[in-house]
Short mmCIF file of C-alpha atoms and ligand atoms in Angstrom, two decimals:
data_model
loop_
_atom_site.label_atom_id
_atom_site.label_comp_id
_atom_site.label_asym_id
_atom_site.label_seq_id
_atom_site.Cartn_x
_atom_site.Cartn_y
_atom_site.Cartn_z
CA MET M 1 12.30 6.36 -66.29
CA LYS M 2 12.32 2.59 -66.48
CA ILE M 3 12.02 0.31 -63.43
CA ALA M 4 12.87 -3.40 -63.57
CA THR M 5 11.41 -5.65 -60.89
CA ILE M 6 12.94 -9.05 -60.21
CA LEU M 7 10.92 -11.68 -58.37
CA GLY M 8 10.90 -15.45 -58.15
CA THR M 9 8.84 -16.84 -55.28
CA ARG M 10 5.35 -16.60 -53.83
CA PRO M 11 6.06 -13.96 -51.17
CA GLU M 12 7.92 -11.74 -53.64
CA ILE M 13 4.95 -11.75 -56.01
CA ILE M 14 2.60 -10.83 -53.14
CA LYS M 15 4.79 -8.09 -51.71
CA MET M 16 5.84 -6.58 -55.05
CA ALA M 17 2.28 -6.54 -56.45
CA PRO M 18 1.35 -3.23 -54.75
CA ILE M 19 4.54 -1.62 -56.13
CA ILE M 20 3.98 -3.00 -59.64
CA ASP M 21 0.45 -1.55 -59.48
CA GLU M 22 1.71 1.81 -58.25
CA ILE M 23 4.32 2.02 -61.02
CA SER M 24 1.67 1.20 -63.67
CA SER M 25 -0.68 3.87 -62.32
CA ARG M 26 2.05 6.51 -62.87
CA SER M 27 2.81 5.53 -66.45
CA ILE M 28 6.43 4.80 -65.68
CA ASP M 29 8.02 2.16 -67.96
CA GLN M 30 8.45 -1.12 -66.19
CA VAL M 31 9.63 -4.64 -66.87
CA VAL M 32 9.01 -7.56 -64.55
CA LEU M 33 11.40 -10.49 -64.58
CA HIS M 34 10.43 -13.81 -62.97
CA THR M 35 13.36 -16.09 -62.16
CA GLY M 36 11.14 -19.19 -62.21
CA GLN M 37 12.33 -20.35 -58.78
CA HIS M 38 8.68 -21.09 -57.94
CA TYR M 39 6.90 -22.63 -60.90
CA ASP M 40 3.89 -24.67 -59.69
CA LYS M 41 0.78 -22.71 -60.56
CA GLU M 42 -0.23 -22.80 -56.86
CA MET M 43 3.09 -21.11 -55.96
CA SER M 44 3.28 -18.60 -58.80
CA ASP M 45 0.73 -18.06 -61.62
CA ASN M 46 -2.28 -18.04 -59.28
CA PHE M 47 -0.83 -15.05 -57.45
CA PHE M 48 -0.60 -12.93 -60.62
CA ARG M 49 -4.29 -13.74 -61.09
CA ASP M 50 -5.37 -13.09 -57.47
CA LEU M 51 -3.36 -9.89 -57.12
CA GLU M 52 -4.48 -8.69 -60.57
CA ILE M 53 -1.03 -7.93 -61.95
CA PRO M 54 0.08 -8.69 -65.52
CA ALA M 55 2.12 -11.80 -66.29
CA PRO M 56 5.88 -11.13 -66.12
CA ASP M 57 7.64 -9.83 -69.23
CA TYR M 58 10.42 -12.40 -68.80
CA ASN M 59 10.66 -15.77 -67.11
CA ILE M 60 14.10 -17.34 -67.01
CA HIS M 61 12.79 -20.67 -65.66
CA VAL M 62 15.63 -21.57 -63.32
CA GLY M 63 13.48 -24.08 -61.43
CA SER M 64 14.71 -25.96 -58.35
CA GLY M 65 18.31 -26.83 -57.53
CA SER M 66 21.18 -26.24 -55.15
CA HIS M 67 21.80 -22.68 -54.01
CA ALA M 68 24.87 -22.27 -56.22
CA LYS M 69 23.20 -23.70 -59.31
CA GLN M 70 19.98 -21.75 -58.84
CA THR M 71 21.76 -18.47 -58.08
CA GLY M 72 24.29 -18.91 -60.91
CA LEU M 73 21.58 -19.57 -63.49
CA MET M 74 19.60 -16.62 -62.24
CA MET M 75 22.61 -14.32 -62.52
CA GLN M 76 23.22 -15.28 -66.14
CA GLY M 77 19.57 -14.85 -67.11
CA ILE M 78 19.17 -11.59 -65.23
CA GLU M 79 22.33 -10.11 -66.78
CA ASP M 80 21.04 -10.79 -70.32
CA VAL M 81 17.73 -9.07 -69.58
CA LEU M 82 19.25 -6.08 -67.82
CA LEU M 83 21.74 -5.51 -70.66
CA ASP M 84 18.82 -5.49 -73.14
CA GLU M 85 16.46 -3.40 -71.06
CA ASN M 86 18.93 -0.98 -69.43
CA PRO M 87 16.61 0.14 -66.59
CA ASP M 88 17.26 3.12 -64.31
CA ILE M 89 16.71 1.02 -61.22
CA VAL M 90 16.28 -2.65 -60.36
CA LEU M 91 13.95 -3.56 -57.51
CA VAL M 92 14.41 -6.72 -55.48
CA GLN M 93 12.30 -7.73 -52.51
CA GLY M 94 13.17 -9.57 -49.31
CA ASP M 95 15.73 -12.32 -48.93
CA THR M 96 15.39 -15.07 -51.53
CA ASN M 97 17.98 -16.22 -54.05
CA ALA M 98 16.42 -13.85 -56.61
CA VAL M 99 17.37 -10.97 -54.33
CA LEU M 100 20.95 -12.17 -54.06
CA ALA M 101 21.28 -12.75 -57.81
CA GLY M 102 19.42 -9.60 -58.90
CA ALA M 103 21.26 -7.27 -56.54
CA LEU M 104 24.71 -8.65 -57.42
CA VAL M 105 24.16 -8.52 -61.17
CA ALA M 106 22.65 -5.03 -61.20
CA ALA M 107 25.29 -3.56 -58.89
CA LYS M 108 28.09 -4.89 -61.12
CA LEU M 109 26.38 -3.40 -64.19
CA HIS M 110 26.27 -0.06 -62.33
CA ILE M 111 22.49 -0.07 -62.25
CA ALA M 112 20.96 1.31 -59.04
CA VAL M 113 19.43 -1.38 -56.84
CA GLY M 114 16.39 -0.66 -54.66
CA HIS M 115 15.99 -3.22 -51.88
CA VAL M 116 12.38 -3.52 -50.77
CA GLU M 117 12.09 -4.83 -47.19
CA ALA M 118 15.70 -3.91 -46.46
CA GLY M 119 17.40 -3.96 -43.09
CA LEU M 120 15.84 -7.09 -41.58
CA ARG M 121 18.27 -9.19 -39.55
CA SER M 122 17.86 -12.52 -37.78
CA PHE M 123 21.58 -12.47 -36.87
CA ASP M 124 21.60 -16.16 -37.84
CA MET M 125 24.08 -16.75 -40.63
CA THR M 126 23.03 -20.40 -40.99
CA MET M 127 19.88 -19.13 -42.75
CA PRO M 128 20.28 -18.67 -46.53
CA GLU M 129 17.88 -15.75 -46.21
CA GLU M 130 20.19 -13.89 -43.81
CA ILE M 131 23.09 -14.17 -46.26
CA ASN M 132 20.88 -13.04 -49.15
CA ARG M 133 19.46 -9.99 -47.41
CA ARG M 134 22.86 -8.84 -46.15
CA VAL M 135 24.47 -9.13 -49.59
CA ALA M 136 21.52 -7.34 -51.21
CA ASP M 137 21.91 -4.48 -48.74
CA VAL M 138 25.62 -4.18 -49.56
CA CYS M 139 24.73 -3.85 -53.28
CA SER M 140 21.85 -1.37 -52.91
CA ALA M 141 21.55 2.35 -53.58
CA MET M 142 18.06 2.79 -52.07
CA TYR M 143 16.62 0.99 -49.04
CA PHE M 144 12.87 0.69 -48.52
CA ILE M 145 12.62 -0.28 -44.89
CA PRO M 146 9.52 -1.55 -43.09
CA THR M 147 10.26 -0.18 -39.60
CA GLU M 148 12.54 2.12 -37.65
CA GLU M 149 13.98 -0.95 -35.90
CA SER M 150 15.20 -2.38 -39.23
CA ALA M 151 16.61 1.03 -40.20
CA LEU M 152 18.67 0.98 -36.99
CA ASN M 153 20.17 -2.35 -38.08
CA LEU M 154 21.47 -0.68 -41.22
CA LEU M 155 22.77 2.36 -39.36
CA ALA M 156 24.62 0.04 -36.97
CA GLU M 157 26.30 -1.53 -40.01
CA GLY M 158 27.43 1.87 -41.22
CA TYR M 159 24.93 2.63 -44.02
CA SER M 160 24.27 6.31 -44.73
CA ARG M 161 20.93 7.45 -43.34
CA LYS M 162 20.38 9.47 -46.53
CA ASN M 163 19.36 6.39 -48.51
CA LEU M 164 17.23 4.75 -45.81
CA ILE M 165 13.53 5.30 -46.48
CA ILE M 166 11.08 4.00 -43.89
CA THR M 167 7.97 2.98 -45.79
CA GLY M 168 6.17 0.29 -43.79
CA ASN M 169 5.76 -3.12 -45.43
CA THR M 170 3.92 -3.60 -48.72
CA VAL M 171 2.33 -6.72 -47.24
CA VAL M 172 -0.01 -4.37 -45.37
CA ASP M 173 -0.99 -2.72 -48.68
CA ALA M 174 -1.71 -6.17 -50.17
CA CYS M 175 -3.59 -7.35 -47.09
CA PHE M 176 -5.85 -4.28 -46.77
CA ARG M 177 -6.64 -4.19 -50.46
CA HIS M 178 -7.39 -7.86 -50.94
CA LEU M 179 -9.06 -8.86 -47.68
CA GLU M 180 -12.18 -6.83 -48.49
CA ILE M 181 -12.36 -8.42 -51.94
CA ALA M 182 -11.89 -11.86 -50.37
CA LYS M 183 -14.60 -11.28 -47.75
CA LYS M 184 -17.16 -10.27 -50.39
CA ARG M 185 -16.31 -13.25 -52.53
CA GLY M 186 -15.97 -15.99 -49.89
CA PHE M 187 -13.92 -19.16 -50.25
CA GLU M 188 -13.45 -20.43 -53.79
CA GLU M 189 -10.65 -22.95 -53.69
CA GLU M 190 -12.02 -26.45 -54.08
CA SER M 191 -9.94 -27.95 -51.30
CA LEU M 192 -11.24 -25.34 -48.86
CA ALA M 193 -14.84 -25.49 -50.02
CA ASP M 194 -14.76 -29.22 -49.22
CA LEU M 195 -13.79 -28.42 -45.65
CA ASN M 196 -16.92 -26.29 -45.23
CA ILE M 197 -14.90 -23.66 -43.42
CA GLU M 198 -17.79 -21.24 -42.93
CA ASP M 199 -19.14 -23.58 -40.24
CA MET M 200 -15.87 -24.28 -38.58
CA ASN M 201 -14.73 -22.94 -35.25
CA ASN M 202 -11.30 -23.12 -33.68
CA ILE M 203 -9.35 -22.81 -36.88
CA LEU M 204 -5.60 -23.07 -36.57
CA THR M 205 -3.82 -22.14 -39.78
CA LEU M 206 -0.44 -23.81 -40.10
CA THR M 207 2.33 -23.15 -42.62
CA MET M 208 5.93 -24.29 -42.51
CA HIS M 209 8.66 -24.51 -45.11
CA ARG M 210 11.80 -23.11 -43.48
CA ALA M 211 14.80 -25.32 -44.30
CA GLU M 212 15.95 -25.42 -40.67
CA ASN M 213 12.58 -26.95 -39.70
CA VAL M 214 11.37 -29.13 -42.52
CA ASP M 215 14.76 -30.52 -43.62
CA ASP M 216 15.51 -31.61 -40.04
CA LYS M 217 13.69 -34.81 -39.06
CA ARG M 218 14.08 -34.25 -35.32
CA ARG M 219 12.64 -30.75 -35.45
CA VAL M 220 9.78 -31.51 -37.78
CA ALA M 221 8.85 -34.63 -35.76
CA SER M 222 8.73 -32.56 -32.59
CA ILE M 223 6.40 -30.02 -34.23
CA ILE M 224 4.17 -32.88 -35.40
CA GLU M 225 4.01 -34.24 -31.84
CA ALA M 226 2.53 -30.91 -30.76
CA LEU M 227 0.04 -30.88 -33.65
CA LYS M 228 -1.21 -34.32 -32.69
CA GLU M 229 -2.15 -33.03 -29.23
CA LEU M 230 -4.17 -30.06 -30.47
CA THR M 231 -7.26 -32.18 -31.13
CA ASP M 232 -9.75 -29.41 -30.21
CA MET M 233 -8.50 -27.37 -33.17
CA ASN M 234 -9.26 -27.67 -36.85
CA ILE M 235 -5.76 -27.44 -38.20
CA ILE M 236 -5.69 -26.29 -41.83
CA PHE M 237 -2.28 -26.92 -43.33
CA PRO M 238 -1.71 -25.62 -46.90
CA ILE M 239 1.46 -27.52 -47.49
CA HIS M 240 4.49 -25.98 -49.22
CA PRO M 241 5.94 -28.35 -51.89
CA ARG M 242 9.28 -28.48 -50.08
CA THR M 243 7.52 -29.63 -46.90
CA LYS M 244 5.44 -32.23 -48.68
CA ASN M 245 8.61 -33.70 -50.19
CA THR M 246 10.53 -33.86 -46.94
CA LEU M 247 7.60 -35.20 -44.88
CA GLN M 248 7.19 -37.96 -47.45
CA ASN M 249 10.91 -38.71 -47.43
CA PHE M 250 10.93 -38.88 -43.62
CA GLY M 251 7.86 -41.19 -43.67
CA LEU M 252 5.87 -38.66 -41.63
CA PHE M 253 3.29 -37.53 -44.19
CA ASP M 254 0.70 -40.32 -44.07
CA GLU M 255 0.25 -40.39 -40.31
CA LEU M 256 -0.27 -36.61 -40.26
CA ASN M 257 -2.59 -36.72 -43.23
CA ASN M 258 -4.76 -39.38 -41.57
CA MET M 259 -5.50 -37.40 -38.43
CA ASP M 260 -9.12 -36.19 -38.23
CA HIS M 261 -8.32 -32.71 -36.91
CA ILE M 262 -5.53 -32.02 -39.43
CA HIS M 263 -6.48 -31.03 -42.98
CA ILE M 264 -3.53 -30.97 -45.35
CA VAL M 265 -4.38 -29.07 -48.54
CA LYS M 266 -2.28 -27.86 -51.44
CA PRO M 267 -0.98 -24.26 -51.26
CA ILE M 268 -3.96 -21.97 -51.67
CA GLY M 269 -4.54 -18.70 -53.51
CA TYR M 270 -3.98 -15.34 -51.85
CA LEU M 271 -7.62 -14.38 -51.41
CA ASP M 272 -8.61 -17.70 -49.85
CA PHE M 273 -5.52 -17.66 -47.69
CA LEU M 274 -6.21 -14.15 -46.37
CA LEU M 275 -9.77 -15.15 -45.53
CA LEU M 276 -8.60 -18.34 -43.84
CA SER M 277 -5.97 -16.47 -41.82
CA SER M 278 -8.41 -13.79 -40.75
CA LYS M 279 -10.88 -16.42 -39.48
CA SER M 280 -8.21 -18.25 -37.51
CA THR M 281 -8.03 -18.40 -33.73
CA LEU M 282 -4.33 -19.01 -34.00
CA ILE M 283 -1.61 -19.01 -36.66
CA LEU M 284 1.29 -21.40 -36.31
CA THR M 285 4.02 -20.66 -38.81
CA ASP M 286 7.67 -20.32 -39.70
CA SER M 287 6.86 -17.97 -42.59
CA GLY M 288 8.20 -14.43 -42.61
CA GLY M 289 5.24 -12.92 -44.42
CA LEU M 290 2.72 -14.65 -42.25
CA GLN M 291 4.21 -13.22 -39.05
CA GLU M 292 3.52 -9.79 -40.57
CA GLU M 293 0.06 -10.66 -41.84
CA ALA M 294 -1.01 -12.17 -38.50
CA ILE M 295 -0.38 -8.92 -36.64
CA THR M 296 -2.01 -6.95 -39.46
CA LEU M 297 -5.12 -9.18 -39.23
CA ASN M 298 -5.14 -9.18 -35.38
CA VAL M 299 -4.64 -12.93 -35.13
CA PRO M 300 -2.24 -14.32 -32.46
CA ALA M 301 0.82 -15.98 -33.99
CA LEU M 302 3.20 -18.61 -32.66
CA THR M 303 6.37 -18.71 -34.73
CA LEU M 304 8.09 -22.05 -35.14
CA ARG M 305 11.57 -20.54 -35.01
CA TYR M 306 14.29 -19.72 -32.49
CA ASN M 307 14.90 -16.24 -33.89
CA THR M 308 13.10 -13.80 -36.12
CA GLU M 309 14.05 -10.89 -38.35
CA ARG M 310 10.60 -9.50 -37.44
CA PRO M 311 11.25 -8.80 -33.71
CA GLU M 312 8.75 -5.91 -33.81
CA THR M 313 5.90 -8.43 -33.88
CA VAL M 314 7.21 -10.00 -30.68
CA THR M 315 7.83 -6.74 -28.81
CA ALA M 316 4.40 -5.47 -29.90
CA GLY M 317 2.94 -8.59 -28.25
CA GLY M 318 1.30 -10.26 -31.27
CA ASN M 319 3.82 -13.03 -31.88
CA ILE M 320 5.66 -15.53 -29.67
CA LEU M 321 8.75 -17.51 -30.72
CA VAL M 322 8.23 -21.17 -29.79
CA GLY M 323 10.96 -22.90 -31.79
CA SER M 324 10.22 -26.49 -32.70
CA ASP M 325 9.87 -27.80 -29.14
CA ARG M 326 6.63 -29.77 -28.60
CA ASP M 327 6.15 -28.63 -25.00
CA VAL M 328 6.78 -24.94 -25.68
CA ILE M 329 4.41 -25.00 -28.66
CA LEU M 330 1.65 -26.67 -26.62
CA GLU M 331 2.12 -24.47 -23.57
CA ASN M 332 1.70 -21.28 -25.62
CA ALA M 333 -1.06 -22.61 -27.86
CA ASN M 334 -3.09 -23.70 -24.83
CA LYS M 335 -2.61 -20.32 -23.21
CA ILE M 336 -4.03 -18.58 -26.28
CA LEU M 337 -6.91 -21.05 -26.55
CA ASN M 338 -7.88 -21.04 -22.88
CA ASP M 339 -6.98 -17.61 -21.55
CA ASP M 340 -9.17 -14.97 -23.22
CA GLU M 341 -7.36 -12.06 -21.65
CA PHE M 342 -4.01 -13.35 -22.91
CA ALA M 343 -5.43 -13.98 -26.39
CA ASP M 344 -7.03 -10.52 -26.48
CA ARG M 345 -3.75 -8.85 -25.60
CA MET M 346 -2.10 -10.65 -28.51
CA LYS M 347 -4.93 -9.74 -30.91
CA ASN M 348 -4.75 -6.08 -29.92
CA ALA M 349 -1.01 -5.77 -30.52
CA GLU M 350 -0.28 -2.69 -32.59
CA ASN M 351 0.75 -3.41 -36.18
CA PRO M 352 4.31 -2.07 -36.62
CA TYR M 353 4.26 -2.31 -40.43
CA GLY M 354 2.60 0.96 -41.37
CA GLN M 355 -0.64 2.21 -42.79
CA GLY M 356 -0.80 0.33 -46.08
CA ASN M 357 0.86 3.07 -48.15
CA ALA M 358 4.32 1.49 -48.48
CA ALA M 359 4.07 1.12 -52.27
CA LYS M 360 3.20 4.79 -52.72
CA LEU M 361 6.07 5.93 -50.47
CA THR M 362 8.46 3.62 -52.34
CA VAL M 363 7.60 4.90 -55.80
CA ASP M 364 7.53 8.52 -54.57
CA ALA M 365 11.10 8.08 -53.35
CA ILE M 366 12.24 6.45 -56.60
CA GLU M 367 10.78 9.33 -58.66
CA ASP M 368 12.45 11.83 -56.35
CA TYR M 369 15.85 10.09 -56.69
CA TYR M 370 15.44 9.87 -60.46
CA ASN M 371 14.58 13.56 -60.74
CA ARG M 372 17.62 14.51 -58.65
CA GLY M 373 19.93 12.33 -60.77
CA LEU M 374 20.72 10.05 -57.82
CA LEU M 375 20.06 6.84 -59.74
CA ASN M 376 23.08 7.43 -61.99
CA ILE M 377 25.77 5.13 -60.66
CA GLU M 378 29.02 6.41 -62.13
CA ALA M 379 32.65 6.24 -61.18
CA PRO M 380 33.43 9.42 -59.19
CA ASP M 381 35.39 12.18 -60.92
CA ASP M 382 35.96 14.29 -57.84
CA ILE M 383 38.70 13.54 -55.35
CA MET M 384 37.40 12.14 -52.09
CA THR M 385 37.36 14.34 -49.01
CA SER M 386 38.61 12.88 -45.79
CA PHE M 387 36.46 12.90 -42.69
CA THR M 388 36.79 12.40 -38.98
CA ARG M 389 34.41 10.21 -36.99
CA LYS M 390 33.17 12.03 -33.92
CA MET M 391 30.86 11.59 -30.98
CA VAL M 392 29.32 14.48 -29.00
CA LEU M 393 26.60 15.24 -26.50
CA VAL M 394 24.44 17.90 -28.17
CA ASP M 395 23.70 20.79 -25.83
CA GLU M 396 21.91 23.20 -28.16
CA ASP M 397 18.41 23.38 -29.60
CA ILE M 398 18.97 22.04 -33.12
CA THR M 399 17.51 19.51 -35.59
CA VAL M 400 19.37 16.71 -37.36
CA LYS M 401 19.33 18.54 -40.68
CA ASP M 402 20.46 21.92 -39.30
CA PHE M 403 23.32 20.25 -37.42
CA GLU M 404 24.44 18.37 -40.53
CA ASP M 405 24.27 21.46 -42.76
CA ARG M 406 26.22 23.57 -40.34
CA GLU M 407 28.93 21.00 -39.60
CA ASN M 408 29.14 19.55 -43.15
CA ALA M 409 28.44 16.27 -41.38
CA LEU M 410 26.44 13.09 -41.65
CA ILE M 411 24.88 11.79 -38.44
CA HIS M 412 24.97 8.01 -37.95
CA MET M 413 23.63 7.10 -34.57
CA LEU M 414 21.58 8.97 -31.98
CA PHE M 415 21.11 7.95 -28.38
CA ASP M 416 18.35 9.75 -26.49
CA GLY M 417 19.32 8.44 -23.04
CA GLN M 418 16.96 5.47 -23.33
CA LYS M 419 17.51 3.96 -26.76
CA MET M 420 18.97 4.47 -30.21
CA ARG M 421 16.79 6.61 -32.49
CA PHE M 422 16.64 7.02 -36.25
CA PRO M 423 18.02 10.45 -37.30
CA LYS M 424 15.07 11.94 -39.21
CA ASP M 425 15.73 15.39 -40.74
CA ASP M 426 13.42 17.28 -38.39
CA LEU M 427 14.26 15.43 -35.17
CA LYS M 428 15.41 17.76 -32.35
CA ILE M 429 18.58 16.38 -30.86
CA LYS M 430 19.23 18.53 -27.79
CA GLY M 431 20.46 16.30 -24.94
CA MET M 432 21.25 13.39 -27.26
CA MET M 433 24.55 11.62 -27.77
CA ILE M 434 25.35 11.50 -31.48
CA THR M 435 28.00 9.92 -33.68
CA TYR M 436 28.77 11.59 -37.01
CA ASP M 437 31.28 11.97 -39.82
CA ALA M 438 32.65 15.49 -40.08
CA ARG M 439 34.01 16.32 -43.56
CA GLU M 440 37.23 18.32 -43.64
C1 LIG B 501 12.18 -20.13 -51.07
C2 LIG B 501 13.11 -19.08 -50.44
C3 LIG B 501 12.60 -18.75 -49.04
C4 LIG B 501 11.16 -18.31 -49.08
C5 LIG B 501 10.32 -19.35 -49.80
C6 LIG B 501 8.91 -18.84 -49.98
C7 LIG B 501 15.49 -19.11 -51.02
C8 LIG B 501 16.84 -19.55 -50.59
N1 LIG B 501 14.47 -19.59 -50.30
O1 LIG B 501 12.26 -21.30 -50.28
O2 LIG B 501 13.39 -17.70 -48.48
O3 LIG B 501 10.70 -18.15 -47.76
O4 LIG B 501 10.86 -19.61 -51.11
O5 LIG B 501 7.99 -19.86 -50.14
O6 LIG B 501 15.36 -18.38 -51.96
N2 LIG B 501 9.20 -26.79 -55.23
C9 LIG B 501 8.18 -27.28 -56.01
N3 LIG B 501 7.48 -26.39 -56.77
C10 LIG B 501 7.74 -25.06 -56.79
C11 LIG B 501 8.78 -24.59 -56.00
C12 LIG B 501 9.50 -25.45 -55.21
O7 LIG B 501 7.89 -28.48 -56.03
O8 LIG B 501 7.04 -24.32 -57.51
C13 LIG B 501 9.94 -27.76 -54.37
C14 LIG B 501 11.20 -28.33 -55.02
O9 LIG B 501 11.31 -29.65 -54.59
C15 LIG B 501 12.31 -27.50 -54.41
C16 LIG B 501 11.76 -27.21 -53.00
O10 LIG B 501 10.35 -27.09 -53.17
O11 LIG B 501 13.53 -28.17 -54.36
C17 LIG B 501 12.32 -25.93 -52.39
O12 LIG B 501 12.11 -24.83 -53.28
P1 LIG B 501 13.12 -23.57 -53.28
O13 LIG B 501 12.57 -22.55 -54.20
O14 LIG B 501 14.51 -24.01 -53.47
O15 LIG B 501 13.06 -23.04 -51.80
P2 LIG B 501 11.81 -22.70 -50.89
O16 LIG B 501 11.83 -23.65 -49.73
O17 LIG B 501 10.57 -22.59 -51.69
N1 LIG B 502 0.32 -17.76 -48.62
C1 LIG B 502 -0.71 -18.05 -49.51
N2 LIG B 502 -1.17 -19.34 -49.61
C2 LIG B 502 -0.68 -20.33 -48.83
C3 LIG B 502 0.36 -20.03 -47.90
C4 LIG B 502 0.84 -18.73 -47.83
O1 LIG B 502 -1.19 -17.15 -50.21
O2 LIG B 502 -1.14 -21.47 -48.96
C5 LIG B 502 0.87 -16.38 -48.59
C6 LIG B 502 0.80 -15.67 -47.25
O3 LIG B 502 -0.39 -14.94 -47.16
C7 LIG B 502 2.03 -14.78 -47.26
C8 LIG B 502 3.00 -15.46 -48.18
O4 LIG B 502 2.26 -16.49 -48.85
O5 LIG B 502 1.73 -13.51 -47.84
C9 LIG B 502 4.12 -16.07 -47.41
O6 LIG B 502 4.91 -16.85 -48.24
P1 LIG B 502 5.90 -17.95 -47.69
O7 LIG B 502 5.48 -18.36 -46.34
O8 LIG B 502 6.00 -18.98 -48.74
O9 LIG B 502 7.30 -17.19 -47.68
P2 LIG B 502 8.03 -16.24 -46.60
O10 LIG B 502 7.16 -15.10 -46.29
O11 LIG B 502 8.36 -17.09 -45.42
O12 LIG B 502 9.28 -15.86 -47.32
#
């Protein structure tokens, strides 16, 4: 079997590293293709080093550009590589333009697509990421889903439960594995060593790069107004290149950079960043990955967004959405800083993203699909059977699988009287309302 992994940005490298490792450990053939969307060494090469994965086999160097240009170039480059390599499955991760391009190209070449971190929804179609993740899901054959909540999103959109595999998030694998290494080693990055972080209290780690924040002067200025007030904190701000550019263009960079309690540094390596995050009293971010890492590291997070595709972190109590409003940011930050009980409740929120074995579960499932011939995407040569969509209240002692086998059916949704549930094979469904397709 041959697995091709497509990645292009910092979070994809971090979250695919555990899977790349797992594939290598099983002696499965693999090729890794970098689109070159992120190209600064602080946004790309350093992560291959820190996460100890080999350099990619291909880099198609698309660089920066408009969405159409970047995605179009990626599609051309990816198609050439996939035609040469002919993998059994293509893995894409998350919601970047690489995911959109990779999933579209592979699906049209009839190569199975495995979407890692599938099923997330912000329900905000103004976000490029929401468009990318939805299109990738449409093109996929296998879905590696971080939580049951995200699996329910896919069921609600009509995806077959058979291909939905709940794995947890590989960010937990990466976090667990690398935090211990980072702790033993201590800070190494020059910019952080200068800050003498070991002696610092009240660290607030800040990251922001989301287009809807940093490309909007009103929003970014309002966030900065809040930062200016948080003078009791040591705000460490590893700045994303996009954010540096826009702050400079808006004329907001110098004032921020000159404030004593705000330390703007270049993007930092994964080990240093994990250590920094884990020592923080508070994380302020609009990053997707960092919302997940904060709850994994038991650090309270305030998310600088009006919606999130990671609602589990909010319902678990570890994350609060504060948008870009100065007053809301300050109100919540001050609560965390001054109310120990409130802060402790946030720190103790249960991590919804699994045990740190997402990579293993992902590769197990791929091997299983391969062995059962389910990665062969071919035009059907049997005539389709019609089916009727039904809904019933189950009044007998039976599991999902036994019901489906007996009725020649596929269950979509289950309602247990309180909430929708994911139809796992061995779930007992007596007393539940179910919807299903019954084959003729
Ligand atoms: C991209 C992803 C976003 C993800 C983020 C992770 C899309 C649509 N967006 O956003 O989902 O959360 O990566 O960080 O795929 N730049 C550099 N050096 C680099 C990379 C970028 O200077 O190595 C600058 C360029 O000016 C570029 C800008 O940053 O125009 C934005 O980069 P781009 O890759 O288009 O989007 P991100 O904001 O990084
Ligand atoms: N990260 C890092 N160094 C930094 C900032 C972030 O290593 O200076 C890591 C962070 O630990 C997380 C990932 O980058 O795993 C998040 O990437 P980003 O915020 O760029 O993208 P998103 O997750 O929002 O797509």
